[in-house]
Amino acid sequence: MRPERSAILGIWCAAIVGAFVIGFAVPEERQLTFVTVFMLVLFLVAGGLQTFLGSSKGFIMRIALSTVGAFAILAFASLVMALLGGGGGLVLVDSAASATSLSFGAPITFAG
């Protein structure tokens, strides 16, 4: 396998490993924040790897494959984390003090 393609698979594997680490090691209310920061890190690493390993031909396609694959993996992991109670929550409170809950985890309250 060519190094450019190995780098794409490496980014995808890093996304899978990172999703598990975030899911198990990060407190539930901070998981989605860590997923977002980790996606940024993966994007930067993918760009660096493809710059140093690959040729200029197909560079944009390789970056796109790396980042879209990692995004899909982390989006699925985020959905699972949200359904399992991570990522904080959102509780909307209107002026009549009745709450409409959109919470998957610990609530964040916005008073209106």
JSON list of C-alpha atoms in Angstrom, two decimals, residues 18 35 40 86:
[
{"chain": "A", "resi": 18, "resn": "GLY", "atom": "CA", "xyz": [-9.67, 8.71, 19.95]},
{"chain": "A", "resi": 35, "resn": "VAL", "atom": "CA", "xyz": [-14.54, 15.39, 20.07]},
{"chain": "A", "resi": 40, "resn": "LEU", "atom": "CA", "xyz": [-9.41, 19.75, 14.48]},
{"chain": "A", "resi": 86, "resn": "GLY", "atom": "CA", "xyz": [-22.71, 12.49, 27.51]}
]
